[in-house]
Amino acid sequence: MTGASAGLGRALAIEIGARGHDVVLVARDADRLGALAEEITKWYSVQTDVLIADLSDREQLQHVADRVADRERPIDLLVNNAGFGINHDFSTGDLTVEERAIDVMIRAVLVASHAAVGAMRERGHGAILNVSSVASFTVVGSYSAIKAWTTTFSEALAVELADTGVTVTALCPGLIHTEFHERAQMDMPEMPERMWLDAHRVAQDALADVSAGKVLSVPSAEYKAMSTMLRALPRPLMRKMSRQMTMARR
């Protein structure tokens, strides 16, 4: 479980522990990760291992991948959740932020998934949950492009692994009550409360969809309808809408 120290990652870790499963927690924040591990062990009497790692660092990422691939300590569910928001236009923003986003939200997913798949195929069972976003169906900034990769990669890997006993699910939530937008210093427009999702409910729905072998998991009726509409829109209209959203954000 990457990005486990806060937000949706924390909720997913707790929900997995609540189901009686041992968890391996990965994040950069040692204090928060250690506290979460103690809580999960105390609440659910499961084993929790902690890996402190910055997934934008290739050596540290490889350490995580080695743990994922360990045949002696098998991982039955890999959750690629680590990520962060990007609060600038690509053309005027800091390129190092963009590069780190690709390292954390694309390369880390690629490397960890590759490590997991080999061991899972040998055992004939396992699951990968890649946290994407409803933004993957839009064209707003490089974040949507990154999440589009995550969704497409998950679908492609699911096709490749059909009939192997290994499933892949892309989780595409909308707005969630977490620290995500605050940490990215994003000024969010006023949205109806029904468009804001509870992290634990999203985690519960996602894990149910993983158990059901679903390839795409879109929580809530509102976001299911929105994602269906977004995928059906002609691309010129999508670009026009995205342009309006971008202008409104400035």
mmCIF file of C-alpha atoms in Angstrom:
data_model
loop_
_atom_site.group_PDB
_atom_site.id
_atom_site.type_symbol
_atom_site.label_atom_id
_atom_site.label_comp_id
_atom_site.label_asym_id
_atom_site.label_seq_id
_atom_site.Cartn_x
_atom_site.Cartn_y
_atom_site.Cartn_z
ATOM 1 C CA MET A 1 0.000 0.000 0.000
ATOM 2 C CA THR A 2 1.748 3.167 -1.185
ATOM 3 C CA GLY A 3 0.772 6.649 -0.024
ATOM 4 C CA ALA A 4 -0.658 5.124 3.142
ATOM 5 C CA SER A 5 0.023 7.901 5.659
ATOM 6 C CA ALA A 6 -2.970 10.146 4.876
ATOM 7 C CA GLY A 7 -6.207 10.605 2.979
ATOM 8 C CA LEU A 8 -7.579 7.807 0.838
ATOM 9 C CA GLY A 9 -4.442 5.711 1.369
ATOM 10 C CA ARG A 10 -4.957 5.775 5.130
ATOM 11 C CA ALA A 11 -8.618 4.841 4.695
ATOM 12 C CA LEU A 12 -7.732 1.944 2.405
ATOM 13 C CA ALA A 13 -5.111 0.661 4.841
ATOM 14 C CA ILE A 14 -7.607 0.746 7.715
ATOM 15 C CA GLU A 15 -10.321 -0.983 5.682
ATOM 16 C CA ILE A 16 -7.903 -3.723 4.596
ATOM 17 C CA GLY A 17 -6.807 -4.240 8.203
ATOM 18 C CA ALA A 18 -10.448 -4.307 9.320
ATOM 19 C CA ARG A 19 -10.966 -7.303 7.026
ATOM 20 C CA GLY A 20 -8.302 -9.192 8.946
ATOM 21 C CA HIS A 21 -5.461 -8.854 6.458
ATOM 22 C CA ASP A 22 -1.860 -7.992 7.271
ATOM 23 C CA VAL A 23 -0.680 -4.767 5.635
ATOM 24 C CA VAL A 24 2.596 -3.338 4.361
ATOM 25 C CA LEU A 25 2.479 0.459 4.569
ATOM 26 C CA VAL A 26 4.633 2.662 2.334
ATOM 27 C CA ALA A 27 5.037 6.454 2.548
ATOM 28 C CA ARG A 28 7.601 9.187 3.248
ATOM 29 C CA ASP A 29 6.218 10.377 6.589
ATOM 30 C CA ALA A 30 7.738 8.031 9.175
ATOM 31 C CA ASP A 31 5.852 9.468 12.156
ATOM 32 C CA ARG A 32 2.399 9.273 10.606
ATOM 33 C CA LEU A 33 3.090 5.877 9.096
ATOM 34 C CA GLY A 34 4.317 4.465 12.393
ATOM 35 C CA ALA A 35 1.275 5.808 14.234
ATOM 36 C CA LEU A 36 -1.066 4.288 11.637
ATOM 37 C CA ALA A 37 0.683 0.923 11.866
ATOM 38 C CA GLU A 38 0.259 0.902 15.650
ATOM 39 C CA GLU A 39 -3.426 1.795 15.336
ATOM 40 C CA ILE A 40 -4.175 -0.920 12.788
ATOM 41 C CA THR A 41 -2.324 -3.561 14.831
ATOM 42 C CA LYS A 42 -4.137 -2.510 18.019
ATOM 43 C CA TRP A 43 -7.584 -2.321 16.442
ATOM 44 C CA TYR A 44 -7.540 -5.431 14.290
ATOM 45 C CA SER A 45 -4.760 -7.686 15.655
ATOM 46 C CA VAL A 46 -3.037 -7.951 12.287
ATOM 47 C CA GLN A 47 0.611 -7.589 11.368
ATOM 48 C CA THR A 48 1.729 -4.259 9.940
ATOM 49 C CA ASP A 49 5.072 -3.659 8.255
ATOM 50 C CA VAL A 50 6.351 -0.154 7.515
ATOM 51 C CA LEU A 51 8.542 0.898 4.600
ATOM 52 C CA ILE A 52 9.673 4.528 4.592
ATOM 53 C CA ALA A 53 10.280 5.458 0.972
ATOM 54 C CA ASP A 54 10.152 8.386 -1.421
ATOM 55 C CA LEU A 55 8.850 6.791 -4.610
ATOM 56 C CA SER A 56 10.420 9.497 -6.768
ATOM 57 C CA ASP A 57 13.806 8.096 -5.706
ATOM 58 C CA ARG A 58 14.664 5.104 -7.891
ATOM 59 C CA GLU A 59 16.713 3.299 -5.266
ATOM 60 C CA GLN A 60 13.986 3.634 -2.649
ATOM 61 C CA LEU A 61 11.333 2.576 -5.167
ATOM 62 C CA GLN A 62 13.358 -0.533 -5.985
ATOM 63 C CA HIS A 63 13.436 -1.393 -2.295
ATOM 64 C CA VAL A 64 9.628 -1.302 -2.299
ATOM 65 C CA ALA A 65 9.463 -3.340 -5.515
ATOM 66 C CA ASP A 66 11.753 -5.985 -3.997
ATOM 67 C CA ARG A 67 9.377 -6.334 -1.047
ATOM 68 C CA VAL A 68 6.380 -6.604 -3.367
ATOM 69 C CA ALA A 69 8.094 -9.337 -5.396
ATOM 70 C CA ASP A 70 9.219 -11.352 -2.337
ATOM 71 C CA ARG A 71 7.919 -14.907 -2.843
ATOM 72 C CA GLU A 72 8.546 -15.774 0.814
ATOM 73 C CA ARG A 73 6.277 -12.950 2.040
ATOM 74 C CA PRO A 74 3.587 -12.785 -0.655
ATOM 75 C CA ILE A 75 1.535 -9.678 -1.370
ATOM 76 C CA ASP A 76 -2.012 -10.642 -2.361
ATOM 77 C CA LEU A 77 -3.228 -7.076 -3.005
ATOM 78 C CA LEU A 78 -0.997 -4.274 -4.266
ATOM 79 C CA VAL A 79 -2.468 -0.809 -3.831
ATOM 80 C CA ASN A 80 -0.754 1.929 -5.845
ATOM 81 C CA ASN A 81 -2.142 5.050 -4.212
ATOM 82 C CA ALA A 82 0.757 7.506 -3.776
ATOM 83 C CA GLY A 83 0.220 10.831 -5.511
ATOM 84 C CA PHE A 84 -0.288 14.565 -5.191
ATOM 85 C CA GLY A 85 -2.108 17.417 -6.903
ATOM 86 C CA ILE A 86 -0.494 19.795 -9.382
ATOM 87 C CA ASN A 87 -1.590 23.381 -8.883
ATOM 88 C CA HIS A 88 -0.067 25.148 -11.883
ATOM 89 C CA ASP A 89 -0.263 25.343 -15.656
ATOM 90 C CA PHE A 90 2.261 23.095 -17.365
ATOM 91 C CA SER A 91 3.629 25.856 -19.605
ATOM 92 C CA THR A 92 4.459 28.215 -16.730
ATOM 93 C CA GLY A 93 4.971 25.769 -13.861
ATOM 94 C CA ASP A 94 8.007 24.149 -12.290
ATOM 95 C CA LEU A 95 9.239 21.297 -14.478
ATOM 96 C CA THR A 96 10.759 19.484 -11.491
ATOM 97 C CA VAL A 97 7.262 19.144 -10.010
ATOM 98 C CA GLU A 98 6.028 17.631 -13.272
ATOM 99 C CA GLU A 99 8.938 15.195 -13.352
ATOM 100 C CA ARG A 100 8.343 14.134 -9.762
ATOM 101 C CA ALA A 101 4.650 13.619 -10.551
ATOM 102 C CA ILE A 102 5.572 11.243 -13.359
ATOM 103 C CA ASP A 103 8.018 9.394 -11.108
ATOM 104 C CA VAL A 104 5.504 8.971 -8.281
ATOM 105 C CA MET A 105 2.249 8.472 -10.197
ATOM 106 C CA ILE A 106 3.452 6.689 -13.342
ATOM 107 C CA ARG A 107 6.889 5.125 -12.922
ATOM 108 C CA ALA A 108 6.208 3.880 -9.386
ATOM 109 C CA VAL A 109 2.932 2.301 -10.520
ATOM 110 C CA LEU A 110 4.717 0.660 -13.446
ATOM 111 C CA VAL A 111 7.599 -0.713 -11.365
ATOM 112 C CA ALA A 112 5.491 -1.920 -8.431
ATOM 113 C CA SER A 113 2.916 -3.527 -10.727
ATOM 114 C CA HIS A 114 5.622 -5.359 -12.648
ATOM 115 C CA ALA A 115 7.090 -6.641 -9.375
ATOM 116 C CA ALA A 116 3.687 -7.850 -8.183
ATOM 117 C CA VAL A 117 2.510 -9.490 -11.392
ATOM 118 C CA GLY A 118 5.345 -11.997 -11.640
ATOM 119 C CA ALA A 119 4.745 -13.432 -8.180
ATOM 120 C CA MET A 120 0.962 -13.287 -8.470
ATOM 121 C CA ARG A 121 0.887 -15.142 -11.798
ATOM 122 C CA GLU A 122 3.038 -17.902 -10.332
ATOM 123 C CA ARG A 123 0.555 -18.350 -7.467
ATOM 124 C CA GLY A 124 -2.452 -18.059 -9.758
ATOM 125 C CA HIS A 125 -4.145 -15.344 -7.716
ATOM 126 C CA GLY A 126 -3.743 -11.743 -6.610
ATOM 127 C CA ALA A 127 -5.048 -8.263 -7.285
ATOM 128 C CA ILE A 128 -3.731 -4.801 -8.099
ATOM 129 C CA LEU A 129 -5.667 -1.643 -7.251
ATOM 130 C CA ASN A 130 -4.368 1.473 -9.000
ATOM 131 C CA VAL A 131 -5.807 4.741 -7.703
ATOM 132 C CA SER A 132 -6.623 6.907 -10.689
ATOM 133 C CA SER A 133 -9.251 9.660 -10.847
ATOM 134 C CA VAL A 134 -12.373 10.779 -12.668
ATOM 135 C CA ALA A 135 -9.950 13.430 -13.981
ATOM 136 C CA SER A 136 -8.547 10.684 -16.219
ATOM 137 C CA PHE A 137 -11.613 11.159 -18.434
ATOM 138 C CA THR A 138 -10.921 14.902 -18.861
ATOM 139 C CA VAL A 139 -8.137 16.981 -20.422
ATOM 140 C CA VAL A 140 -7.323 19.476 -17.650
ATOM 141 C CA GLY A 141 -3.596 19.824 -17.059
ATOM 142 C CA SER A 142 -0.888 17.206 -16.817
ATOM 143 C CA TYR A 143 -2.585 15.627 -13.778
ATOM 144 C CA SER A 144 -5.434 14.416 -15.988
ATOM 145 C CA ALA A 145 -2.884 13.061 -18.475
ATOM 146 C CA ILE A 146 -1.086 11.171 -15.722
ATOM 147 C CA LYS A 147 -4.331 9.687 -14.432
ATOM 148 C CA ALA A 148 -5.410 8.834 -17.987
ATOM 149 C CA TRP A 149 -2.236 6.765 -18.222
ATOM 150 C CA THR A 150 -3.089 5.038 -14.930
ATOM 151 C CA THR A 151 -6.589 4.146 -16.086
ATOM 152 C CA THR A 152 -5.490 2.916 -19.519
ATOM 153 C CA PHE A 153 -2.528 1.004 -18.097
ATOM 154 C CA SER A 154 -4.817 -0.725 -15.597
ATOM 155 C CA GLU A 155 -7.293 -1.695 -18.301
ATOM 156 C CA ALA A 156 -4.529 -2.978 -20.570
ATOM 157 C CA LEU A 157 -2.942 -5.007 -17.777
ATOM 158 C CA ALA A 158 -6.343 -6.436 -16.838
ATOM 159 C CA VAL A 159 -6.771 -7.625 -20.421
ATOM 160 C CA GLU A 160 -3.299 -9.174 -20.417
ATOM 161 C CA LEU A 161 -3.950 -11.011 -17.141
ATOM 162 C CA ALA A 162 -7.404 -12.331 -18.024
ATOM 163 C CA ASP A 163 -7.801 -15.991 -16.989
ATOM 164 C CA THR A 164 -4.619 -15.948 -14.865
ATOM 165 C CA GLY A 165 -6.402 -15.453 -11.537
ATOM 166 C CA VAL A 166 -4.862 -11.983 -11.197
ATOM 167 C CA THR A 167 -7.125 -8.940 -11.474
ATOM 168 C CA VAL A 168 -6.418 -5.243 -11.971
ATOM 169 C CA THR A 169 -8.762 -2.443 -10.938
ATOM 170 C CA ALA A 170 -8.495 1.290 -11.647
ATOM 171 C CA LEU A 171 -10.204 3.355 -8.962
ATOM 172 C CA CYS A 172 -11.535 6.617 -10.419
ATOM 173 C CA PRO A 173 -13.027 8.735 -7.635
ATOM 174 C CA GLY A 174 -14.060 12.352 -7.767
ATOM 175 C CA LEU A 175 -13.714 14.840 -4.913
ATOM 176 C CA ILE A 176 -12.925 13.264 -1.546
ATOM 177 C CA HIS A 177 -12.831 14.870 1.898
ATOM 178 C CA THR A 178 -9.069 14.525 2.523
ATOM 179 C CA GLU A 179 -5.988 16.747 2.765
ATOM 180 C CA PHE A 180 -5.338 16.346 -0.980
ATOM 181 C CA HIS A 181 -6.496 19.748 -2.202
ATOM 182 C CA GLU A 182 -5.197 21.620 0.839
ATOM 183 C CA ARG A 183 -1.715 20.116 0.464
ATOM 184 C CA ALA A 184 -1.684 21.116 -3.199
ATOM 185 C CA GLN A 185 -2.838 24.639 -2.186
ATOM 186 C CA MET A 186 -5.805 24.411 -4.536
ATOM 187 C CA ASP A 187 -8.664 26.908 -4.277
ATOM 188 C CA MET A 188 -11.679 24.708 -4.934
ATOM 189 C CA PRO A 189 -14.914 26.172 -6.350
ATOM 190 C CA GLU A 190 -18.121 25.763 -4.390
ATOM 191 C CA MET A 191 -19.480 22.271 -4.995
ATOM 192 C CA PRO A 192 -22.662 20.591 -3.715
ATOM 193 C CA GLU A 193 -21.959 18.425 -0.695
ATOM 194 C CA ARG A 194 -23.155 15.325 -2.567
ATOM 195 C CA MET A 195 -20.136 15.687 -4.872
ATOM 196 C CA TRP A 196 -17.740 15.289 -1.941
ATOM 197 C CA LEU A 197 -17.096 11.675 -1.016
ATOM 198 C CA ASP A 198 -16.122 10.100 2.290
ATOM 199 C CA ALA A 199 -12.700 8.440 2.110
ATOM 200 C CA HIS A 200 -13.733 5.322 4.024
ATOM 201 C CA ARG A 201 -16.822 4.820 1.876
ATOM 202 C CA VAL A 202 -14.673 5.140 -1.261
ATOM 203 C CA ALA A 203 -12.233 2.604 0.206
ATOM 204 C CA GLN A 204 -15.043 0.178 1.020
ATOM 205 C CA ASP A 205 -16.564 0.473 -2.450
ATOM 206 C CA ALA A 206 -13.145 0.081 -4.089
ATOM 207 C CA LEU A 207 -12.313 -3.085 -2.156
ATOM 208 C CA ALA A 208 -15.741 -4.518 -2.999
ATOM 209 C CA ASP A 209 -15.065 -3.865 -6.681
ATOM 210 C CA VAL A 210 -11.637 -5.502 -6.397
ATOM 211 C CA SER A 211 -13.263 -8.584 -4.854
ATOM 212 C CA ALA A 212 -15.773 -8.610 -7.715
ATOM 213 C CA GLY A 213 -12.958 -8.408 -10.280
ATOM 214 C CA LYS A 214 -14.133 -5.116 -11.744
ATOM 215 C CA VAL A 215 -11.662 -3.322 -13.989
ATOM 216 C CA LEU A 216 -13.062 0.183 -13.430
ATOM 217 C CA SER A 217 -14.309 1.332 -10.032
ATOM 218 C CA VAL A 218 -16.117 4.668 -9.993
ATOM 219 C CA PRO A 219 -17.646 5.393 -6.575
ATOM 220 C CA SER A 220 -21.059 7.085 -6.167
ATOM 221 C CA ALA A 221 -23.980 7.387 -8.573
ATOM 222 C CA GLU A 222 -23.073 10.997 -9.389
ATOM 223 C CA TYR A 223 -19.549 10.170 -10.509
ATOM 224 C CA LYS A 224 -20.647 7.032 -12.347
ATOM 225 C CA ALA A 225 -23.006 9.211 -14.408
ATOM 226 C CA MET A 226 -20.347 11.886 -14.863
ATOM 227 C CA SER A 227 -17.695 9.434 -16.029
ATOM 228 C CA THR A 228 -20.103 7.861 -18.508
ATOM 229 C CA MET A 229 -20.924 11.293 -19.926
ATOM 230 C CA LEU A 230 -17.273 12.363 -20.096
ATOM 231 C CA ARG A 231 -16.259 9.229 -21.983
ATOM 232 C CA ALA A 232 -19.107 9.716 -24.468
ATOM 233 C CA LEU A 233 -18.391 13.384 -25.251
ATOM 234 C CA PRO A 234 -16.822 14.246 -28.625
ATOM 235 C CA ARG A 235 -13.211 15.272 -28.049
ATOM 236 C CA PRO A 236 -13.621 18.817 -29.454
ATOM 237 C CA LEU A 237 -16.428 19.421 -26.966
ATOM 238 C CA MET A 238 -14.344 17.927 -24.185
ATOM 239 C CA ARG A 239 -11.490 20.290 -25.005
ATOM 240 C CA LYS A 240 -13.868 23.260 -25.052
ATOM 241 C CA MET A 241 -15.260 22.350 -21.637
ATOM 242 C CA SER A 242 -11.768 21.816 -20.268
ATOM 243 C CA ARG A 243 -10.689 25.211 -21.575
ATOM 244 C CA GLN A 244 -13.566 26.822 -19.694
ATOM 245 C CA MET A 245 -12.620 24.924 -16.510
ATOM 246 C CA THR A 246 -9.004 26.035 -16.845
ATOM 247 C CA MET A 247 -9.962 29.675 -17.326
ATOM 248 C CA ALA A 248 -12.292 29.546 -14.332
ATOM 249 C CA ARG A 249 -9.467 28.209 -12.171
ATOM 250 C CA ARG A 250 -7.204 31.182 -12.903
#
